[in-house]
Short mmCIF file of C-alpha atoms in Angstrom, two decimals:
data_model
loop_
_atom_site.label_atom_id
_atom_site.label_comp_id
_atom_site.label_asym_id
_atom_site.label_seq_id
_atom_site.Cartn_x
_atom_site.Cartn_y
_atom_site.Cartn_z
CA UNK A 1 135.84 158.29 93.54
CA UNK A 2 134.98 154.67 94.37
CA UNK A 3 135.68 155.31 98.07
CA UNK A 4 133.15 158.14 98.05
CA UNK A 5 130.56 155.88 96.46
CA UNK A 6 131.27 153.12 99.00
CA UNK A 7 130.95 155.47 101.97
CA UNK A 8 127.68 156.85 100.62
CA UNK A 9 126.40 153.30 100.13
CA UNK A 10 127.40 152.37 103.70
CA UNK A 11 125.76 155.46 105.22
CA UNK A 12 122.58 154.67 103.30
CA UNK A 13 122.66 151.10 104.61
CA UNK A 14 123.20 152.33 108.16
CA UNK A 15 120.23 154.65 107.87
CA UNK A 16 118.11 151.89 106.38
CA UNK A 17 118.93 149.55 109.27
CA UNK A 18 116.71 151.70 111.49
CA UNK A 19 113.67 150.70 109.44
CA UNK A 20 114.25 146.94 109.28
CA UNK A 21 111.96 144.52 111.16
CA UNK A 22 114.56 143.44 113.69
CA UNK A 23 113.81 140.82 116.27
CA UNK A 24 115.87 139.24 119.01
CA UNK A 25 115.50 135.51 119.59
CA UNK A 26 113.55 134.54 122.66
CA UNK A 27 116.21 133.03 124.93
CA UNK A 28 116.26 129.90 127.04
CA UNK A 29 119.51 130.25 128.93
CA UNK A 30 121.56 128.79 131.74
CA UNK A 31 122.74 125.30 132.67
CA UNK A 32 120.09 122.74 131.78
CA UNK A 33 117.98 125.16 129.74
CA UNK A 34 117.82 122.67 126.85
CA UNK A 35 115.45 120.69 129.05
CA UNK A 36 112.87 123.47 128.72
CA UNK A 37 112.79 123.30 124.92
CA UNK A 38 110.49 120.31 124.26
CA UNK A 39 107.69 121.78 126.40
CA UNK A 40 108.22 125.15 124.69
CA UNK A 41 107.71 123.46 121.31
CA UNK A 42 104.60 121.73 122.62
CA UNK A 43 103.22 125.04 123.91
CA UNK A 44 103.74 126.57 120.47
CA UNK A 45 101.46 123.93 118.98
CA UNK A 46 104.20 122.45 116.81
CA UNK A 47 103.68 118.76 116.08
CA UNK A 48 106.63 117.87 113.84
CA UNK A 49 110.21 119.18 113.64
CA UNK A 50 113.29 118.65 111.52
CA UNK A 51 116.48 118.64 113.60
CA UNK A 52 119.51 119.76 111.58
CA UNK A 53 122.88 118.80 113.00
CA UNK A 54 126.12 117.07 111.98
CA UNK A 55 127.52 113.61 112.53
CA UNK A 56 129.97 114.64 115.24
CA UNK A 57 127.16 116.10 117.35
CA UNK A 58 125.07 113.00 116.72
CA UNK A 59 127.94 110.77 117.90
CA UNK A 60 128.27 112.76 121.13
CA UNK A 61 124.60 112.00 121.87
CA UNK A 62 124.03 115.54 123.12
CA UNK A 63 120.53 115.49 121.66
CA UNK A 64 119.34 112.26 123.28
CA UNK A 65 117.53 113.87 126.21
CA UNK A 66 115.81 116.42 123.98
CA UNK A 67 114.71 113.78 121.47
CA UNK A 68 113.32 111.51 124.21
CA UNK A 69 111.37 114.44 125.64
CA UNK A 70 109.97 115.34 122.22
CA UNK A 71 108.87 111.74 121.78
CA UNK A 72 107.25 111.67 125.22
CA UNK A 73 105.26 114.81 124.36
CA UNK A 74 104.03 113.31 121.12
CA UNK A 75 106.11 115.63 118.90
CA UNK A 76 107.35 113.92 115.76
CA UNK A 77 110.95 114.56 114.78
CA UNK A 78 113.38 113.70 112.04
CA UNK A 79 117.13 114.17 112.36
CA UNK A 80 119.26 115.35 109.45
CA UNK A 81 122.88 114.80 110.54
CA UNK A 82 124.73 115.27 107.25
CA UNK A 83 125.54 118.96 107.57
CA UNK A 84 129.18 119.57 106.61
CA UNK A 85 131.54 122.32 107.77
CA UNK A 86 130.89 125.35 105.58
CA UNK A 87 127.44 123.96 104.60
CA UNK A 88 127.00 123.34 100.90
CA UNK A 89 124.08 123.92 98.59
CA UNK A 90 123.76 120.13 98.23
CA UNK A 91 123.34 119.55 101.98
CA UNK A 92 120.86 122.43 102.24
CA UNK A 93 118.72 121.01 99.45
CA UNK A 94 118.91 117.53 100.93
CA UNK A 95 117.66 118.79 104.30
CA UNK A 96 114.93 120.88 102.65
CA UNK A 97 113.64 117.83 100.80
CA UNK A 98 113.33 115.93 104.10
CA UNK A 99 111.43 118.82 105.67
CA UNK A 100 108.94 119.00 102.81
CA UNK A 101 108.51 115.25 102.36
CA UNK A 102 107.77 114.75 106.06
CA UNK A 103 105.52 117.80 106.40
CA UNK A 104 107.58 119.28 109.24
CA UNK A 105 106.41 122.46 110.93
CA UNK A 106 109.61 123.84 112.47
CA UNK A 107 113.39 123.65 112.38
CA UNK A 108 115.80 122.96 115.23
CA UNK A 109 119.43 123.79 114.43
CA UNK A 110 121.63 121.85 116.85
CA UNK A 111 125.38 122.40 116.71
CA UNK A 112 127.90 125.03 115.69
CA UNK A 113 127.61 127.69 113.06
CA UNK A 114 127.36 125.21 110.17
CA UNK A 115 124.13 123.45 111.27
CA UNK A 116 122.60 126.82 112.20
CA UNK A 117 123.53 128.32 108.83
CA UNK A 118 122.25 125.21 107.07
CA UNK A 119 118.91 125.46 108.92
CA UNK A 120 118.58 129.15 108.07
CA UNK A 121 119.19 128.42 104.39
CA UNK A 122 116.66 125.57 104.52
CA UNK A 123 114.18 128.04 106.01
CA UNK A 124 114.93 130.52 103.23
CA UNK A 125 114.27 127.87 100.56
CA UNK A 126 111.04 126.83 102.24
CA UNK A 127 109.91 130.46 102.34
CA UNK A 128 111.00 131.01 98.73
CA UNK A 129 110.59 127.68 96.87
CA UNK A 130 110.72 129.62 93.60
CA UNK A 131 114.33 130.72 94.15
CA UNK A 132 117.56 128.73 94.26
CA UNK A 133 120.27 129.31 96.85
CA UNK A 134 122.44 131.34 94.39
CA UNK A 135 119.39 133.51 93.64
CA UNK A 136 119.02 134.25 97.36
CA UNK A 137 122.64 135.38 97.70
CA UNK A 138 123.12 138.84 99.16
CA UNK A 139 120.82 141.14 101.07
CA UNK A 140 117.05 140.95 101.58
CA UNK A 141 116.09 138.50 98.87
CA UNK A 142 114.02 136.23 101.11
CA UNK A 143 111.53 138.79 102.44
CA UNK A 144 109.06 136.15 103.56
CA UNK A 145 108.54 134.45 106.90
CA UNK A 146 110.47 131.22 107.41
CA UNK A 147 109.17 128.36 109.59
CA UNK A 148 109.80 128.65 113.35
CA UNK A 149 113.56 128.30 113.80
CA UNK A 150 115.16 127.27 117.08
CA UNK A 151 118.95 127.57 117.36
CA UNK A 152 120.79 125.43 119.89
CA UNK A 153 124.49 126.38 119.69
CA UNK A 154 127.03 123.85 120.95
CA UNK A 155 130.00 126.13 120.28
CA UNK A 156 130.63 129.64 121.56
CA UNK A 157 131.74 131.92 118.78
CA UNK A 158 129.77 132.15 115.56
CA UNK A 159 126.84 134.05 117.06
CA UNK A 160 124.65 132.55 114.32
CA UNK A 161 121.85 132.18 116.86
CA UNK A 162 121.50 135.99 116.81
CA UNK A 163 122.25 136.94 113.21
CA UNK A 164 120.40 137.52 109.95
CA UNK A 165 123.03 135.70 107.86
CA UNK A 166 123.41 132.17 106.56
CA UNK A 167 126.83 131.51 105.08
CA UNK A 168 126.83 128.81 102.41
CA UNK A 169 129.37 127.25 100.06
CA UNK A 170 129.07 126.29 96.42
CA UNK A 171 131.19 123.15 96.34
CA UNK A 172 131.56 123.33 92.55
CA UNK A 173 132.93 126.88 92.35
CA UNK A 174 134.44 127.04 95.89
CA UNK A 175 132.53 130.27 96.40
CA UNK A 176 131.42 131.05 99.93
CA UNK A 177 128.81 133.74 100.44
CA UNK A 178 125.99 134.91 102.69
CA UNK A 179 122.23 135.04 102.43
CA UNK A 180 121.15 137.98 104.59
CA UNK A 181 117.62 138.78 105.64
CA UNK A 182 116.01 139.71 108.95
CA UNK A 183 113.57 136.83 108.41
CA UNK A 184 116.51 134.45 109.02
CA UNK A 185 117.08 135.57 112.61
CA UNK A 186 116.16 132.54 114.76
CA UNK A 187 112.90 132.86 116.65
CA UNK A 188 114.32 131.07 119.71
CA UNK A 189 117.82 130.32 120.98
CA UNK A 190 118.95 127.94 123.71
CA UNK A 191 122.15 129.07 125.46
CA UNK A 192 122.97 126.02 127.59
CA UNK A 193 126.63 125.91 128.67
CA UNK A 194 126.35 122.22 129.49
CA UNK A 195 126.31 121.55 125.74
CA UNK A 196 129.77 123.11 125.36
CA UNK A 197 131.57 121.19 128.12
CA UNK A 198 132.82 118.48 125.74
CA UNK A 199 133.95 120.95 123.11
CA UNK A 200 137.57 120.12 122.11
CA UNK A 201 140.14 122.79 123.05
CA UNK A 202 141.00 123.59 119.43
CA UNK A 203 137.35 124.31 118.58
CA UNK A 204 136.92 126.27 121.82
CA UNK A 205 139.88 128.42 120.76
CA UNK A 206 138.86 129.01 117.15
CA UNK A 207 135.22 129.79 117.90
CA UNK A 208 136.18 132.03 120.80
CA UNK A 209 138.45 134.15 118.60
CA UNK A 210 135.64 134.21 116.03
CA UNK A 211 133.48 135.97 118.63
CA UNK A 212 136.33 138.41 119.32
CA UNK A 213 136.73 139.12 115.61
CA UNK A 214 133.02 139.88 115.29
CA UNK A 215 133.23 142.36 118.13
CA UNK A 216 136.46 144.04 117.02
CA UNK A 217 135.42 144.40 113.37
CA UNK A 218 132.03 145.76 114.40
CA UNK A 219 133.67 148.19 116.86
CA UNK A 220 136.25 149.64 114.47
CA UNK A 221 133.75 149.98 111.62
CA UNK A 222 131.81 153.07 110.69
CA UNK A 223 128.27 151.80 111.24
CA UNK A 224 128.19 151.48 115.01
CA UNK A 225 125.17 152.38 117.09
CA UNK A 226 125.08 152.94 120.82
CA UNK A 227 123.96 149.33 121.26
CA UNK A 228 126.53 147.71 118.97
CA UNK A 229 129.28 149.79 120.58
CA UNK A 230 128.30 148.49 124.03
CA UNK A 231 127.79 144.88 122.91
CA UNK A 232 131.21 144.84 121.22
CA UNK A 233 132.95 146.15 124.31
CA UNK A 234 131.24 143.55 126.47
CA UNK A 235 132.32 140.77 124.10
CA UNK A 236 135.96 141.92 124.17
CA UNK A 237 135.95 141.88 127.97
CA UNK A 238 134.28 138.48 128.17
CA UNK A 239 136.67 136.88 125.68
CA UNK A 240 139.85 138.15 127.31
CA UNK A 241 138.56 137.19 130.75
CA UNK A 242 137.22 133.73 129.93
CA UNK A 243 138.57 132.18 126.73
CA UNK A 244 141.88 130.85 128.04
CA UNK A 245 140.10 129.33 131.03
CA UNK A 246 137.46 127.70 128.80
CA UNK A 247 140.28 126.41 126.57
CA UNK A 248 142.49 125.01 129.33
CA UNK A 249 139.73 123.94 131.73
CA UNK A 250 136.74 123.00 129.62
CA UNK A 251 134.70 121.93 132.65
CA UNK A 252 134.58 125.48 134.05
CA UNK A 253 130.88 126.19 133.76
CA UNK A 254 131.24 129.92 134.46
CA UNK A 255 133.79 130.34 131.66
CA UNK A 256 131.60 128.36 129.27
CA UNK A 257 128.54 130.42 130.23
CA UNK A 258 130.40 133.67 129.66
CA UNK A 259 131.73 132.55 126.28
CA UNK A 260 128.21 131.65 125.14
CA UNK A 261 127.13 135.13 126.16
CA UNK A 262 130.07 136.62 124.25
CA UNK A 263 129.15 134.68 121.13
CA UNK A 264 125.52 135.78 121.30
CA UNK A 265 126.34 139.46 121.89
CA UNK A 266 128.98 139.37 119.16
CA UNK A 267 126.35 138.05 116.78
CA UNK A 268 123.98 140.86 117.71
CA UNK A 269 126.74 143.44 117.25
CA UNK A 270 127.98 142.42 113.82
CA UNK A 271 124.57 141.63 112.36
CA UNK A 272 123.76 145.32 112.82
CA UNK A 273 127.20 146.96 112.47
CA UNK A 274 128.74 144.47 109.99
CA UNK A 275 132.12 142.77 109.93
CA UNK A 276 135.09 143.66 107.73
CA UNK A 277 138.02 142.55 105.62
CA UNK A 278 139.10 139.79 108.00
CA UNK A 279 135.82 138.02 107.33
CA UNK A 280 135.97 138.65 103.59
CA UNK A 281 139.36 136.94 103.42
CA UNK A 282 138.37 134.18 105.86
CA UNK A 283 135.36 133.26 103.74
CA UNK A 284 137.60 132.65 100.72
CA UNK A 285 139.91 130.42 102.78
CA UNK A 286 136.90 128.42 103.92
CA UNK A 287 135.56 128.15 100.39
CA UNK A 288 138.84 127.14 98.74
CA UNK A 289 140.56 125.08 101.43
CA UNK A 290 137.88 124.39 104.05
CA UNK A 291 139.88 126.30 106.68
CA UNK A 292 137.63 126.51 109.77
CA UNK A 293 136.15 129.98 109.85
CA UNK A 294 137.15 130.83 113.41
CA UNK A 295 140.74 129.68 112.87
CA UNK A 296 140.98 131.75 109.69
CA UNK A 297 139.69 134.84 111.47
CA UNK A 298 142.08 134.32 114.37
CA UNK A 299 145.09 134.22 112.05
CA UNK A 300 144.00 137.12 109.87
CA UNK A 301 142.79 139.59 112.52
CA UNK A 302 146.18 140.88 113.79
CA UNK A 303 147.46 141.33 110.24
CA UNK A 304 144.39 143.32 109.23
CA UNK A 305 144.56 145.57 112.28
CA UNK A 306 148.24 146.29 111.69
CA UNK A 307 147.56 146.96 108.02
CA UNK A 308 144.90 149.56 108.83
CA UNK A 309 147.47 151.61 110.75
CA UNK A 310 146.47 154.96 112.21
CA UNK A 311 142.84 154.68 111.07
CA UNK A 312 142.19 152.25 113.95
CA UNK A 313 144.39 153.78 116.66
CA UNK A 314 141.45 155.47 118.40
CA UNK A 315 139.05 152.48 118.68
CA UNK A 316 141.82 150.00 119.44
CA UNK A 317 143.24 152.29 122.12
CA UNK A 318 139.78 152.30 123.73
CA UNK A 319 139.68 148.50 123.70
CA UNK A 320 143.18 148.35 125.14
CA UNK A 321 142.08 150.61 128.00
CA UNK A 322 139.02 148.43 128.47
CA UNK A 323 141.01 145.26 129.12
CA UNK A 324 143.53 147.02 131.34
CA UNK A 325 146.79 146.65 129.38
CA UNK A 326 147.75 150.33 129.05
CA UNK A 327 149.67 152.93 131.01
CA UNK A 328 148.66 156.57 131.57
CA UNK A 329 151.61 157.76 129.48
CA UNK A 330 150.80 155.61 126.45
CA UNK A 331 149.85 157.32 123.19
CA UNK A 332 146.88 156.09 121.18
CA UNK A 333 149.28 154.40 118.79
CA UNK A 334 151.04 152.61 121.64
CA UNK A 335 147.72 151.46 123.11
CA UNK A 336 146.53 150.20 119.73
CA UNK A 337 149.76 148.28 119.23
CA UNK A 338 149.42 146.78 122.70
CA UNK A 339 145.92 145.58 121.87
CA UNK A 340 147.12 143.91 118.66
CA UNK A 341 149.96 142.28 120.57
CA UNK A 342 147.46 141.04 123.14
CA UNK A 343 145.51 139.30 120.37
CA UNK A 344 148.73 137.68 119.14
CA UNK A 345 149.54 136.61 122.70
CA UNK A 346 146.04 135.14 123.06
CA UNK A 347 146.44 133.24 119.77
CA UNK A 348 149.74 131.78 120.94
CA UNK A 349 148.21 130.70 124.25
CA UNK A 350 145.48 128.94 122.26
CA UNK A 351 147.99 127.24 119.92
CA UNK A 352 146.63 129.02 116.87
CA UNK A 353 149.25 129.31 114.09
CA UNK A 354 150.30 132.72 112.83
CA UNK A 355 150.13 131.77 109.13
CA UNK A 356 147.74 129.85 106.87
CA UNK A 357 149.28 126.80 105.27
CA UNK A 358 148.24 125.46 101.89
CA UNK A 359 147.42 128.69 100.06
CA UNK A 360 148.21 128.16 96.36
CA UNK A 361 149.51 131.22 94.53
CA UNK A 362 147.35 130.39 91.51
CA UNK A 363 144.24 130.76 93.67
CA UNK A 364 145.10 134.18 95.09
CA UNK A 365 143.80 136.35 92.21
CA UNK A 366 140.34 134.72 92.34
CA UNK A 367 140.27 134.85 96.15
CA UNK A 368 141.19 138.54 96.02
CA UNK A 369 138.41 139.17 93.51
CA UNK A 370 135.85 137.44 95.73
CA UNK A 371 137.06 139.06 98.95
CA UNK A 372 136.90 142.50 97.32
CA UNK A 373 133.39 141.80 96.01
CA UNK A 374 132.22 140.75 99.46
CA UNK A 375 133.77 143.66 101.34
CA UNK A 376 133.14 146.49 98.90
CA UNK A 377 131.04 148.55 98.98
CA UNK A 378 129.06 146.90 101.81
CA UNK A 379 131.40 146.61 104.77
CA UNK A 380 131.96 149.95 106.61
CA UNK A 381 135.63 149.19 107.25
CA UNK A 382 138.13 151.75 108.57
CA UNK A 383 140.03 151.61 105.28
CA UNK A 384 138.54 150.48 101.96
CA UNK A 385 141.11 148.09 100.52
CA UNK A 386 141.62 147.65 96.79
CA UNK A 387 142.69 144.42 95.11
CA UNK A 388 146.38 145.28 95.29
CA UNK A 389 146.16 145.79 99.03
CA UNK A 390 144.15 142.59 99.52
CA UNK A 391 146.74 140.71 97.49
CA UNK A 392 149.45 141.98 99.85
CA UNK A 393 147.43 140.70 102.81
CA UNK A 394 147.11 137.22 101.30
CA UNK A 395 150.86 137.06 100.93
CA UNK A 396 151.31 138.27 104.52
CA UNK A 397 149.16 135.45 105.93
CA UNK A 398 150.48 132.81 103.52
CA UNK A 399 152.90 130.29 105.04
#
């Protein structure tokens, strides 16, 4: 009976998506495109910005040219560099206070998914000063315009520059959840591959598989549109053709450019077609143990796809055909299994472990409860998993 309710809920959500005020970010893209941003801000009549980043990005001095150009154009800026991985409510509130106290007019999110998510949540709080972050949890609770938001990704995977979601962590309860509203989609995004050239191989790997997970979960779900179907297929091709090269030869500008494109398209795909159980489990691992989101997804994805069984043979066989790993005599099951094995092979080539270390058995019941609450009834997954099944998956991924 619950499955019927969940499917009805998901179909209603899919229908409702057609009536949402979607927007795509205006893109500045290509090598050196960051250099166009200060003049763009000037042209928009913005006189003061808050730049949200993290300390690692600040140390790399990737922002220096942009900040100098802002200064030369007379645009005031303030840098908040205390964003943490899996941004917390505390860091969001700290950044929001800086924005308000300094009368800023726009937000620049500079970094990976965490600074972008932090900036989105700051925007949500500015739009809704009457509501706390926990009160904004879930779908469409912002419903007001946020300040102009410019996303400058320095990793290629999260797709946050294209999505309506900000994922935040309550450091007291270890709960990780999303604020979702079309108003949180960035107004502008800078896709400059030069910013990713210094990305360490391990982060290149994890974020790249994150993009693949977005595409695969969107593709096998039940809320695809013609656009999300095409975007997901393009992401899968781009990842399998470029990720190992970007990982092993980080200076390859073509590979970096293609991975940025994969991340962006993956974000567009899953923000409209949703993700699935891999993400629900990954979010709990991030909340409890601070496991990097992309790494968690990379480990979990093959297990989830195997667990789904025959319900994903058709879409996975299509993806296997797409990347050219099948034979004419293969059955759909054989093709699907080949695709899963190809993901495992890719993980091994990227030195991603096949298990998650550090999972405490005492934490599993609460993580199962939270993963089930995130996934059901919202995510249009191939198979709706109950708590018993999710528990089995935690033990499968546990080292």
